[in-house]
CSV table of C-alpha atoms (C1' of nucleotides) in Angstrom, one decimal:
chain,number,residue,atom,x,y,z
B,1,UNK,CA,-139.5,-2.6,-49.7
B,2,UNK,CA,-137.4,-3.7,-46.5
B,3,UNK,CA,-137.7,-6.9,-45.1
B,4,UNK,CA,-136.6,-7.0,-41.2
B,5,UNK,CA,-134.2,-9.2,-40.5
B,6,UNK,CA,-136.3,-11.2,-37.8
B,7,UNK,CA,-138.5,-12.6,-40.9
B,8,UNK,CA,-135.3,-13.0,-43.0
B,9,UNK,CA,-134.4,-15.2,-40.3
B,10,UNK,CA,-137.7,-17.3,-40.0
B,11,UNK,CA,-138.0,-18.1,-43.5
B,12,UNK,CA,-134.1,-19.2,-43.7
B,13,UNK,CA,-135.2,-21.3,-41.0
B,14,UNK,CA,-138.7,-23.1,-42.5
B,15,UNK,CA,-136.6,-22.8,-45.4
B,16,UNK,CA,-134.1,-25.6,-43.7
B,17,UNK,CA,-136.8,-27.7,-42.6
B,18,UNK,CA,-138.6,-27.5,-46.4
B,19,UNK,CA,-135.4,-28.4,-47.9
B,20,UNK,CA,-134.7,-31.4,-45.5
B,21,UNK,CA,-138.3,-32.6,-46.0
B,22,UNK,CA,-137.3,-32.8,-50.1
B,23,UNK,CA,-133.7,-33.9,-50.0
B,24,UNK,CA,-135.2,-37.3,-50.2
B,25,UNK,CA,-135.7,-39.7,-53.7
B,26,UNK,CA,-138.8,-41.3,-51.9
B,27,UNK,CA,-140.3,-38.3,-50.3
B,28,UNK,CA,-140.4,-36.5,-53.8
B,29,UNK,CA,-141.5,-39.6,-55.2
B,30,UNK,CA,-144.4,-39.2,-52.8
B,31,UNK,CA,-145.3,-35.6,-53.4
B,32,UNK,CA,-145.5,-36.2,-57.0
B,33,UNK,CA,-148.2,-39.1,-56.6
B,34,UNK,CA,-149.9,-36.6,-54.6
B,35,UNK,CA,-150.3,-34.1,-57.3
B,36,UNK,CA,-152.8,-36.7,-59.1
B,37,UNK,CA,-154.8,-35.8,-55.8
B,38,UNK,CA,-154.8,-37.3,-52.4
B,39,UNK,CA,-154.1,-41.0,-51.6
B,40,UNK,CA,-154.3,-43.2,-48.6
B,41,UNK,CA,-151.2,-45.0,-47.5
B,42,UNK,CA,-151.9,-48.6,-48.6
B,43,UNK,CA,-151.9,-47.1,-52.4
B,44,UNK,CA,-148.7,-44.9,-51.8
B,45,UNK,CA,-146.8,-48.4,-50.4
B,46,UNK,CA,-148.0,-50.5,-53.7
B,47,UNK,CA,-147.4,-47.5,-55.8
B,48,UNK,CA,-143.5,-47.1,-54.6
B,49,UNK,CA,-143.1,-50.9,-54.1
B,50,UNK,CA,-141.8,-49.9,-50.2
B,51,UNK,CA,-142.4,-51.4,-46.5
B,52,UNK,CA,-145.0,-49.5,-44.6
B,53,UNK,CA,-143.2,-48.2,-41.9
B,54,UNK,CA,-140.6,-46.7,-44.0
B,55,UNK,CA,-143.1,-44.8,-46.0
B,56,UNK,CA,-144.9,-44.1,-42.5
B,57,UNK,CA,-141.6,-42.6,-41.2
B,58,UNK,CA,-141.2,-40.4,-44.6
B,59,UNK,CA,-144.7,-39.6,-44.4
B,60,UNK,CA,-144.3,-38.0,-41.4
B,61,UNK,CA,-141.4,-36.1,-42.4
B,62,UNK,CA,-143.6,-34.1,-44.9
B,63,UNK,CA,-146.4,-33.5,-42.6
B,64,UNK,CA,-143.8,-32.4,-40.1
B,65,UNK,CA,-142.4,-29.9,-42.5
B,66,UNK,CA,-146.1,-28.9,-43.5
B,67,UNK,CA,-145.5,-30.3,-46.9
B,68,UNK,CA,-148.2,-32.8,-46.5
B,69,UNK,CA,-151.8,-33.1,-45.0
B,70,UNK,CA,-153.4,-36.3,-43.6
B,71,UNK,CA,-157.1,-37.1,-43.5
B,72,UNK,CA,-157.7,-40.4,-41.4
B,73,UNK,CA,-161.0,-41.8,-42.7
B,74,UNK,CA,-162.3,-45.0,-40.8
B,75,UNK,CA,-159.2,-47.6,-41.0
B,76,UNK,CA,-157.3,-45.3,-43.3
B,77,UNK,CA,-155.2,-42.3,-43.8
B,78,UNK,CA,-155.3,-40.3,-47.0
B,79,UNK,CA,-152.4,-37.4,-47.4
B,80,UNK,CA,-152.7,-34.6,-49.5
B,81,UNK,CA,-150.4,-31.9,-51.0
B,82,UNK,CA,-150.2,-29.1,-49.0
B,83,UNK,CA,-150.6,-25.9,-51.0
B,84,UNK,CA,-150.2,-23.8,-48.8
B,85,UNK,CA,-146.6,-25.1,-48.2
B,86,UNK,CA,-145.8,-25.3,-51.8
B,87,UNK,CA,-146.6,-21.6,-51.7
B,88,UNK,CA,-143.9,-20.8,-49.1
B,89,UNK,CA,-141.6,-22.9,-50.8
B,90,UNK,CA,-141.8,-20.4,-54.0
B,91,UNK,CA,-141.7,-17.8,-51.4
B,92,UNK,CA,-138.2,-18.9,-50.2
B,93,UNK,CA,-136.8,-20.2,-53.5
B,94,UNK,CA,-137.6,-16.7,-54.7
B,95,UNK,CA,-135.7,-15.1,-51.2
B,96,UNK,CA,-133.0,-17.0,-53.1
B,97,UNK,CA,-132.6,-14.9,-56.3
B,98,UNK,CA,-132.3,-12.0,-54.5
B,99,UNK,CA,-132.6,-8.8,-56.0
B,100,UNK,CA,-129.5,-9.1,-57.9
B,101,UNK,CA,-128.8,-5.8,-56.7
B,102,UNK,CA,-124.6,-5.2,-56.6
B,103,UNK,CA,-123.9,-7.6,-58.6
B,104,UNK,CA,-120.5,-6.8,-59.6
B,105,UNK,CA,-119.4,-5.1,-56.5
B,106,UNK,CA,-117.2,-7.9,-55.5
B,107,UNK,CA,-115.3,-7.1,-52.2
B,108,UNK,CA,-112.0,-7.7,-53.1
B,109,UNK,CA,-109.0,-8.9,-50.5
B,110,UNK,CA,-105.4,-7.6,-50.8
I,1,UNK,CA,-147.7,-31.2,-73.3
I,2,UNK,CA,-146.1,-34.4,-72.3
I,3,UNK,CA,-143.3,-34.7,-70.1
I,4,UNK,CA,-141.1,-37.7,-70.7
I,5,UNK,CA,-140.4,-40.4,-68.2
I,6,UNK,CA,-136.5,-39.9,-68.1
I,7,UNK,CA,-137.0,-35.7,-67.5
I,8,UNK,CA,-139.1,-36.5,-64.8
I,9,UNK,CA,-136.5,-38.8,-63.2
I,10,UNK,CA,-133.7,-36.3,-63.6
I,11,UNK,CA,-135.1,-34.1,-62.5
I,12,UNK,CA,-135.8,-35.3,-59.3
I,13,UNK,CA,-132.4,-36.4,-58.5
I,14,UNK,CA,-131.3,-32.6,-59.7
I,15,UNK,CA,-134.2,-31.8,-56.9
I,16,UNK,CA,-132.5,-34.0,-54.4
I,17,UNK,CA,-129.3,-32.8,-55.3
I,18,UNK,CA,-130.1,-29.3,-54.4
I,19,UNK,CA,-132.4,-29.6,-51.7
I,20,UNK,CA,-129.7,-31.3,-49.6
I,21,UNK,CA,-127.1,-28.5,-50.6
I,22,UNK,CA,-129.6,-26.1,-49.6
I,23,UNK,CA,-131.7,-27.9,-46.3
I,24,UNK,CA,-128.4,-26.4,-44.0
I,25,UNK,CA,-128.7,-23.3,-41.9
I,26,UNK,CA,-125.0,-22.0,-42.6
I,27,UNK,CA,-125.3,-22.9,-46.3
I,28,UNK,CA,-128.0,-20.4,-46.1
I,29,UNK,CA,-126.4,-18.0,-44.9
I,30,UNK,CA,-123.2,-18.4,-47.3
I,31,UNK,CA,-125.9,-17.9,-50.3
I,32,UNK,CA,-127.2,-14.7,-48.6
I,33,UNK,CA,-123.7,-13.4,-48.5
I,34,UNK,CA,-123.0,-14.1,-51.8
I,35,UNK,CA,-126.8,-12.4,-52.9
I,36,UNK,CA,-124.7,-9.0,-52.9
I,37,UNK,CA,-121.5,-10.5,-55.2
I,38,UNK,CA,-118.3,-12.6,-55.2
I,39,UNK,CA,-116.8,-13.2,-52.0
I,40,UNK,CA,-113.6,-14.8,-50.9
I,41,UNK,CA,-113.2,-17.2,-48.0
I,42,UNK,CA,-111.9,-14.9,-46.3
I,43,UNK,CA,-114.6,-12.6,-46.2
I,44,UNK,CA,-117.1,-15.0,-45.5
I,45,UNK,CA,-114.6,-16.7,-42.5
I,46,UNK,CA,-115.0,-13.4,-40.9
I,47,UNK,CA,-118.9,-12.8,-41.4
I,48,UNK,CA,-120.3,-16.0,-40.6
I,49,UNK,CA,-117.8,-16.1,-37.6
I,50,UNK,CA,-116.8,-20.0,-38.3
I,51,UNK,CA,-113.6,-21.7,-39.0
I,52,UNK,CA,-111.8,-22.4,-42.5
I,53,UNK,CA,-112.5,-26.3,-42.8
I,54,UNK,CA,-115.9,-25.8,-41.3
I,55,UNK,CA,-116.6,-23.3,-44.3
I,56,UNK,CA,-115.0,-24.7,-46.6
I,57,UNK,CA,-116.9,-28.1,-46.1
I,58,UNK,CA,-120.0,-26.5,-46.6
I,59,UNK,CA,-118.6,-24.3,-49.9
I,60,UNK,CA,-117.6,-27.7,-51.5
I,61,UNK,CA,-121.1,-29.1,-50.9
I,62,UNK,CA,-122.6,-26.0,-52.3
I,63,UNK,CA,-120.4,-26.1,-55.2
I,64,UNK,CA,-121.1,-29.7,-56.0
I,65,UNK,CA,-124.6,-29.0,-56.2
I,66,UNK,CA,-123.7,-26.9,-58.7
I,67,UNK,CA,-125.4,-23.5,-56.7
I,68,UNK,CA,-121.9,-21.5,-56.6
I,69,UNK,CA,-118.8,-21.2,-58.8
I,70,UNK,CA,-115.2,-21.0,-57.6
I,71,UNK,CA,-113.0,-18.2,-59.5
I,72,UNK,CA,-109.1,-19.1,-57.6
I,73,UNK,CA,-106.8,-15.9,-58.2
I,74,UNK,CA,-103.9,-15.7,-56.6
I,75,UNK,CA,-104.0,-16.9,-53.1
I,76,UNK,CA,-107.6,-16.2,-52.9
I,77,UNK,CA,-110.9,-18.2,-54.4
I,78,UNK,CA,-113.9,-16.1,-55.2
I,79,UNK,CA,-116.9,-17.5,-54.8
I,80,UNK,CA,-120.8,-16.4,-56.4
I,81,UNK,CA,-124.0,-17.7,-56.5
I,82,UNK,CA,-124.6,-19.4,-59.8
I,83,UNK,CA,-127.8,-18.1,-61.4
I,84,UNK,CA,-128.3,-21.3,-63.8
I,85,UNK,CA,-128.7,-23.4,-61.0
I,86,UNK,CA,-130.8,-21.0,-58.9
I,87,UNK,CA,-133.3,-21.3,-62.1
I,88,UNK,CA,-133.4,-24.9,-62.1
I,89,UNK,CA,-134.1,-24.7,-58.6
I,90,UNK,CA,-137.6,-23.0,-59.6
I,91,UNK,CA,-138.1,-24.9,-62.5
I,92,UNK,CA,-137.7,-28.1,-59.9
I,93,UNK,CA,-140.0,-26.5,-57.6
I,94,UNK,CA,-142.8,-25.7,-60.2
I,95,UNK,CA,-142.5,-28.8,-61.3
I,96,UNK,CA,-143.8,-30.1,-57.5
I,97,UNK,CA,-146.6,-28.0,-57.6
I,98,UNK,CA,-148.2,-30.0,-60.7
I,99,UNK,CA,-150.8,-29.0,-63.4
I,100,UNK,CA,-153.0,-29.3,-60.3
I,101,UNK,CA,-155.2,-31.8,-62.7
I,102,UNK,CA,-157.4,-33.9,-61.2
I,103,UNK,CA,-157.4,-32.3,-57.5
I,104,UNK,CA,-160.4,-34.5,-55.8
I,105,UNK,CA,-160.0,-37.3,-58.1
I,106,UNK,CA,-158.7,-38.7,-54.9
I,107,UNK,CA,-158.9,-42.9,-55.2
I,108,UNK,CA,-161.1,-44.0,-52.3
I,109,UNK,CA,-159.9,-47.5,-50.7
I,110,UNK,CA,-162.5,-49.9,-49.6
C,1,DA,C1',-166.5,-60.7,-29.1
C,2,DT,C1',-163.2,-62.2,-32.4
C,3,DG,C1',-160.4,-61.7,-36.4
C,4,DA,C1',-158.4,-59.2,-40.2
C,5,DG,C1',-156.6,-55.1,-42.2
C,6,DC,C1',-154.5,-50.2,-42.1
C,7,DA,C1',-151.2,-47.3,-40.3
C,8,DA,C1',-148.3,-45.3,-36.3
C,9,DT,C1',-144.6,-46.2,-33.3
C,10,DC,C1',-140.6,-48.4,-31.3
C,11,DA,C1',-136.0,-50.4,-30.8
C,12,DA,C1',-131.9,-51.8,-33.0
C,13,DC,C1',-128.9,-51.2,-36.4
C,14,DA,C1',-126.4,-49.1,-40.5
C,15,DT,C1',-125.4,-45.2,-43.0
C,16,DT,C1',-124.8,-40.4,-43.9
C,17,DC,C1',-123.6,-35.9,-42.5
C,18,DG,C1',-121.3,-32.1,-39.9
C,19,DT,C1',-117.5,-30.7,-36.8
C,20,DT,C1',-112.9,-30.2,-35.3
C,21,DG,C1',-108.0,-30.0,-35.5
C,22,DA,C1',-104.1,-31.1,-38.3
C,23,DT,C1',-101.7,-31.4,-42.5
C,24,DC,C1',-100.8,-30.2,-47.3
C,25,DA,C1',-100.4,-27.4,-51.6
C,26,DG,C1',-100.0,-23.2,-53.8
C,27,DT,C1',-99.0,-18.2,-53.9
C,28,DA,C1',-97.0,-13.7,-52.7
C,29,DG,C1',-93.7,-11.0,-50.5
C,30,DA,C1',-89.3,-10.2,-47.9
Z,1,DT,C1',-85.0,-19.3,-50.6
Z,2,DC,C1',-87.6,-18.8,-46.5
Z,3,DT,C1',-91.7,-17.3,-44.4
Z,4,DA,C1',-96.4,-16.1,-44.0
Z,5,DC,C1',-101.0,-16.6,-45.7
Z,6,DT,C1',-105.2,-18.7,-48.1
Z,7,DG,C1',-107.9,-22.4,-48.7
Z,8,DA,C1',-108.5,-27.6,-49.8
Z,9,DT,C1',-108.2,-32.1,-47.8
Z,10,DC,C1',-107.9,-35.7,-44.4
Z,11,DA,C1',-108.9,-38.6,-40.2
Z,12,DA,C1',-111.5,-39.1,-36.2
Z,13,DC,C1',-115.3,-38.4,-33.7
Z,14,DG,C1',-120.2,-37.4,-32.6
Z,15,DA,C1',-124.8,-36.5,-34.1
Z,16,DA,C1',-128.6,-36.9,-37.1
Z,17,DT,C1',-131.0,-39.8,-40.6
Z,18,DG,C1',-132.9,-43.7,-42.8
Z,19,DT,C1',-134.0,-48.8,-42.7
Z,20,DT,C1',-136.0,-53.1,-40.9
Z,21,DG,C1',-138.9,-56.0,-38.3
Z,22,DA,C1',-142.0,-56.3,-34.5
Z,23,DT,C1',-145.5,-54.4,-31.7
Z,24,DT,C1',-149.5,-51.5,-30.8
Z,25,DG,C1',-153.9,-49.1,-31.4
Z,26,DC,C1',-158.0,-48.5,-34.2
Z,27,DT,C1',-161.7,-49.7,-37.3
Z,28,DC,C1',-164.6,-52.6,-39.8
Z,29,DA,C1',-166.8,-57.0,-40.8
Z,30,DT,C1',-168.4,-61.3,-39.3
DNA sequence: ATGAGCAATCAACATTCGTTGATCAGTAGA
DNA sequence: TCTACTGATCAACGAATGTTGATTGCTCAT
Protein backbone atom coordinates (compact mmCIF):
# COMPACT_ATOMS: atom_id res chain seq x y z
CA UNK A 1 0.00 0.00 0.00
CA UNK A 2 1.38 3.63 -1.01
CA UNK A 3 1.28 6.31 1.34
CA UNK A 4 1.36 9.87 -0.55
CA UNK A 5 3.78 11.94 0.44
CA UNK A 6 1.46 14.83 1.68
CA UNK A 7 0.51 12.49 4.73
CA UNK A 8 4.22 11.33 5.06
CA UNK A 9 4.70 14.82 5.63
CA UNK A 10 1.92 15.54 8.22
CA UNK A 11 2.73 12.81 10.44
CA UNK A 12 6.71 13.71 10.39
CA UNK A 13 5.35 16.89 11.39
CA UNK A 14 2.70 15.83 14.58
CA UNK A 15 5.49 13.53 14.92
CA UNK A 16 7.82 16.67 15.89
CA UNK A 17 5.39 18.19 18.09
CA UNK A 18 4.69 14.51 19.99
CA UNK A 19 8.25 14.06 20.40
CA UNK A 20 8.88 17.66 21.80
CA UNK A 21 5.81 17.30 24.11
CA UNK A 22 7.93 13.99 25.67
CA UNK A 23 11.51 15.09 25.52
CA UNK A 24 10.78 16.26 29.01
CA UNK A 25 11.65 14.22 32.65
CA UNK A 26 8.58 16.07 34.22
CA UNK A 27 6.13 15.86 31.34
CA UNK A 28 6.69 12.01 31.30
CA UNK A 29 6.54 11.95 34.88
CA UNK A 30 3.15 13.49 34.34
CA UNK A 31 1.75 11.13 31.78
CA UNK A 32 2.61 8.26 33.81
CA UNK A 33 0.57 9.48 36.92
CA UNK A 34 -2.10 9.86 34.39
CA UNK A 35 -2.20 6.27 33.49
CA UNK A 36 -3.63 5.48 37.18
CA UNK A 37 -6.58 7.69 35.68
CA UNK A 38 -7.21 11.34 35.60
CA UNK A 39 -6.06 13.89 38.22
CA UNK A 40 -6.59 17.45 38.97
CA UNK A 41 -3.64 19.68 39.15
CA UNK A 42 -3.32 20.35 42.93
CA UNK A 43 -2.58 16.28 43.18
CA UNK A 44 -0.10 16.34 40.12
CA UNK A 45 1.91 19.46 42.06
CA UNK A 46 2.13 17.35 45.53
CA UNK A 47 2.59 14.25 43.63
CA UNK A 48 6.00 15.66 41.71
CA UNK A 49 6.93 17.97 44.65
CA UNK A 50 6.91 21.10 41.77
CA UNK A 51 5.66 24.91 41.83
CA UNK A 52 2.26 25.29 40.08
CA UNK A 53 3.08 27.30 37.39
CA UNK A 54 5.78 25.23 36.17
CA UNK A 55 3.60 22.23 36.05
CA UNK A 56 0.80 24.63 34.58
CA UNK A 57 3.33 25.59 31.78
CA UNK A 58 4.19 21.65 31.16
CA UNK A 59 0.67 20.90 31.38
CA UNK A 60 -0.04 22.87 28.60
CA UNK A 61 2.60 21.53 26.55
CA UNK A 62 0.82 18.12 26.52
CA UNK A 63 -2.54 19.44 25.82
CA UNK A 64 -1.03 21.51 23.06
CA UNK A 65 0.51 18.45 21.49
CA UNK A 66 -2.93 16.58 22.09
CA UNK A 67 -1.12 14.28 24.54
CA UNK A 68 -3.32 15.47 27.33
CA UNK A 69 -7.07 16.35 28.02
CA UNK A 70 -8.41 18.74 30.75
CA UNK A 71 -11.74 18.65 32.44
CA UNK A 72 -12.30 21.86 34.57
CA UNK A 73 -14.82 20.96 37.29
CA UNK A 74 -15.88 23.85 39.64
CA UNK A 75 -12.46 25.39 41.07
CA UNK A 76 -10.46 22.61 39.49
CA UNK A 77 -8.89 21.14 36.47
CA UNK A 78 -8.54 17.37 36.09
CA UNK A 79 -6.20 16.16 32.90
CA UNK A 80 -6.51 12.94 31.41
CA UNK A 81 -4.40 10.75 29.01
CA UNK A 82 -5.29 11.20 25.78
CA UNK A 83 -5.72 7.96 23.89
CA UNK A 84 -6.31 8.94 21.00
CA UNK A 85 -2.88 10.62 20.94
CA UNK A 86 -1.04 7.66 22.33
CA UNK A 87 -2.60 5.90 19.30
CA UNK A 88 -0.90 8.22 16.77
CA UNK A 89 2.16 8.11 18.66
CA UNK A 90 2.38 4.11 17.84
CA UNK A 91 1.31 5.18 14.50
CA UNK A 92 4.47 7.32 13.91
CA UNK A 93 6.90 5.26 16.00
CA UNK A 94 5.82 2.45 13.72
CA UNK A 95 6.40 5.06 10.32
CA UNK A 96 9.78 4.68 11.95
CA UNK A 97 10.64 0.99 11.34
CA UNK A 98 9.88 1.28 8.02
CA UNK A 99 9.40 -1.53 5.96
CA UNK A 100 12.91 -2.62 6.06
CA UNK A 101 12.58 -2.97 2.54
CA UNK A 102 16.43 -2.49 0.76
CA UNK A 103 18.09 -3.05 3.50
CA UNK A 104 21.39 -3.79 2.24
CA UNK A 105 21.29 -1.72 -0.80
CA UNK A 106 23.59 0.82 0.47
CA UNK A 107 24.44 3.59 -2.05
CA UNK A 108 27.88 3.60 -2.10
CA UNK A 109 30.24 6.91 -3.06
CA UNK A 110 33.45 6.54 -5.06
CA UNK B 1 3.98 -8.59 36.76
CA UNK B 2 5.82 -6.01 38.68
CA UNK B 3 7.95 -3.52 37.22
CA UNK B 4 10.68 -2.35 39.45
CA UNK B 5 11.27 1.20 40.54
CA UNK B 6 14.80 1.67 38.88
CA UNK B 7 13.35 0.13 35.24
CA UNK B 8 10.76 2.55 35.37
CA UNK B 9 13.25 5.42 35.97
CA UNK B 10 15.57 4.37 33.21
CA UNK B 11 13.54 4.06 31.17
CA UNK B 12 12.25 7.27 31.19
CA UNK B 13 15.42 9.05 30.80
CA UNK B 14 16.12 6.39 27.72
CA UNK B 15 12.48 7.98 26.66
CA UNK B 16 13.82 11.54 27.08
CA UNK B 17 16.82 10.64 25.55
CA UNK B 18 15.24 9.64 22.29
CA UNK B 19 12.36 11.83 22.13
CA UNK B 20 14.64 14.80 21.97
CA UNK B 21 16.84 13.10 19.20
CA UNK B 22 13.75 12.49 17.48
CA UNK B 23 11.28 15.93 18.28
CA UNK B 24 13.48 17.67 15.08
CA UNK B 25 12.10 18.00 11.60
CA UNK B 26 15.55 17.41 9.73
CA UNK B 27 16.32 14.56 12.08
CA UNK B 28 13.31 13.17 10.63
CA UNK B 29 14.02 13.32 7.55
CA UNK B 30 17.76 11.89 7.96
CA UNK B 31 15.94 8.66 9.49
CA UNK B 32 13.64 8.39 6.48
CA UNK B 33 16.66 8.50 4.28
CA UNK B 34 18.38 6.01 6.04
CA UNK B 35 14.70 3.67 6.10
CA UNK B 36 16.04 2.39 2.55
CA UNK B 37 20.02 1.64 3.92
CA UNK B 38 23.42 3.04 4.81
CA UNK B 39 24.11 6.36 3.54
CA UNK B 40 27.11 8.59 3.56
CA UNK B 41 27.15 12.27 4.38
CA UNK B 42 27.55 12.88 1.29
CA UNK B 43 24.48 11.53 0.02
CA UNK B 44 22.45 12.88 2.59
CA UNK B 45 24.29 16.66 2.06
CA UNK B 46 22.86 16.44 -1.33
CA UNK B 47 19.19 15.17 -0.48
CA UNK B 48 18.30 17.11 2.32
CA UNK B 49 19.86 20.10 0.50
CA UNK B 50 21.72 21.45 3.86
CA UNK B 51 25.22 22.12 4.71
CA UNK B 52 28.03 19.67 6.21
CA UNK B 53 28.18 21.08 9.93
CA UNK B 54 24.44 21.64 9.83
CA UNK B 55 24.17 17.86 9.12
CA UNK B 56 26.54 16.65 10.77
CA UNK B 57 25.23 18.40 14.09
CA UNK B 58 22.17 16.75 13.83
CA UNK B 59 23.88 13.07 12.80
CA UNK B 60 25.91 13.43 16.18
CA UNK B 61 22.75 13.99 18.09
CA UNK B 62 21.08 11.13 16.43
CA UNK B 63 23.96 8.98 17.13
CA UNK B 64 24.24 9.82 20.71
CA UNK B 65 20.78 8.82 21.17
CA UNK B 66 21.96 5.80 20.11
CA UNK B 67 19.14 5.69 16.88
CA UNK B 68 22.09 5.42 14.10
CA UNK B 69 25.49 3.85 13.86
CA UNK B 70 28.61 5.34 12.10
CA UNK B 71 30.63 2.76 9.87
CA UNK B 72 34.04 5.38 8.78
CA UNK B 73 35.73 3.75 5.51
CA UNK B 74 38.01 5.51 3.86
CA UNK B 75 37.16 9.12 3.56
CA UNK B 76 33.60 8.44 3.88
CA UNK B 77 31.29 7.53 7.16
CA UNK B 78 28.25 5.39 6.52
CA UNK B 79 25.52 5.92 8.51
CA UNK B 80 22.07 3.41 9.23
CA UNK B 81 19.39 3.43 11.40
CA UNK B 82 19.95 1.26 14.41
CA UNK B 83 17.18 -1.27 14.86
CA UNK B 84 17.89 -1.94 18.71
CA UNK B 85 17.13 1.41 19.48
CA UNK B 86 14.15 1.85 17.19
CA UNK B 87 12.73 -1.28 19.43
CA UNK B 88 13.33 0.47 22.59
CA UNK B 89 11.64 3.27 21.18
CA UNK B 90 8.32 1.10 21.10
CA UNK B 91 9.01 -0.66 24.14
CA UNK B 92 9.22 3.12 25.72
CA UNK B 93 6.19 4.09 24.08
CA UNK B 94 4.03 1.03 25.21
CA UNK B 95 5.19 1.53 28.31
CA UNK B 96 3.20 5.23 28.23
CA UNK B 97 0.23 3.70 27.23
CA UNK B 98 -0.13 1.70 30.71
CA UNK B 99 -2.06 -1.46 31.74
CA UNK B 100 -4.89 0.96 31.35
CA UNK B 101 -5.84 -0.31 35.07
CA UNK B 102 -7.96 1.66 36.98
CA UNK B 103 -9.21 4.14 34.02
CA UNK B 104 -12.08 6.17 36.08
CA UNK B 105 -10.52 5.53 39.36
CA UNK B 106 -9.90 9.26 38.90
CA UNK B 107 -9.28 10.87 42.71
CA UNK B 108 -11.90 13.50 43.13
CA UNK B 109 -10.54 16.74 45.22
CA UNK B 110 -12.81 18.39 47.50
C1' DA C 1 -20.05 40.67 49.66
C1' DT C 2 -15.76 38.97 51.36
C1' DG C 3 -12.13 35.78 51.77
C1' DA C 4 -9.72 31.57 50.56
C1' DG C 5 -8.21 28.16 47.30
C1' DC C 6 -7.21 26.39 42.45
C1' DA C 7 -5.15 27.05 38.20
C1' DA C 8 -3.82 30.03 34.02
C1' DT C 9 -0.98 33.68 32.50
C1' DC C 10 2.67 37.05 32.43
C1' DA C 11 7.35 39.16 32.67
C1' DA C 12 12.06 38.50 33.54
C1' DC C 13 15.68 35.73 33.54
C1' DA C 14 18.68 31.56 32.70
C1' DT C 15 19.62 27.68 30.05
C1' DT C 16 19.50 24.85 26.15
C1' DC C 17 19.35 24.15 21.28
C1' DG C 18 20.15 24.97 16.34
C1' DT C 19 22.65 27.58 12.70
C1' DT C 20 26.56 29.39 10.35
C1' DG C 21 31.17 29.89 8.85
C1' DA C 22 35.84 28.59 9.82
C1' DT C 23 39.23 25.42 11.06
C1' DC C 24 41.15 20.84 11.75
C1' DA C 25 42.18 15.80 11.03
C1' DG C 26 42.31 11.97 8.17
C1' DT C 27 42.34 9.74 3.52
C1' DA C 28 43.06 9.08 -1.42
C1' DG C 29 45.12 10.22 -5.64
C1' DA C 30 48.48 12.77 -8.64
C1' DT D 1 54.92 15.34 -0.89
C1' DC D 2 51.31 18.22 -2.27
C1' DT D 3 46.58 18.76 -3.19
C1' DA D 4 41.76 17.85 -3.04
C1' DC D 5 37.99 15.93 -0.60
C1' DT D 6 35.05 14.08 3.38
C1' DG D 7 33.40 14.86 7.66
C1' DA D 8 34.09 16.29 12.74
C1' DT D 9 34.63 20.10 15.78
C1' DC D 10 34.69 24.83 17.41
C1' DA D 11 33.18 29.61 18.46
C1' DA D 12 29.77 32.99 18.04
C1' DC D 13 25.38 34.21 17.50
C1' DG D 14 20.27 34.01 17.62
C1' DA D 15 16.10 31.54 18.72
C1' DA D 16 13.45 28.54 21.43
C1' DT D 17 12.62 26.45 26.03
C1' DG D 18 12.20 26.07 30.89
C1' DT D 19 12.06 28.37 35.58
C1' DT D 20 10.52 31.53 39.09
C1' DG D 21 7.66 34.70 41.41
C1' DA D 22 3.75 37.71 41.00
C1' DT D 23 -0.69 38.70 39.24
C1' DT D 24 -5.26 37.60 37.54
C1' DG D 25 -9.70 35.23 36.97
C1' DC D 26 -12.92 31.90 38.75
C1' DT D 27 -15.38 29.23 42.07
C1' DC D 28 -16.87 27.93 46.44
C1' DA D 29 -17.92 28.68 51.37
C1' DT D 30 -18.99 31.81 54.93
Amino acid sequence: MMIGMTTTIKRRDSGVNLFHALSDVTRLEILERLKDGEQCVCDLTEALKTGQSRLSFHLKVLKDAGLITDRPEGRWTYYALNQEALEELEAVVQALQGSRRGVGSSSRCR
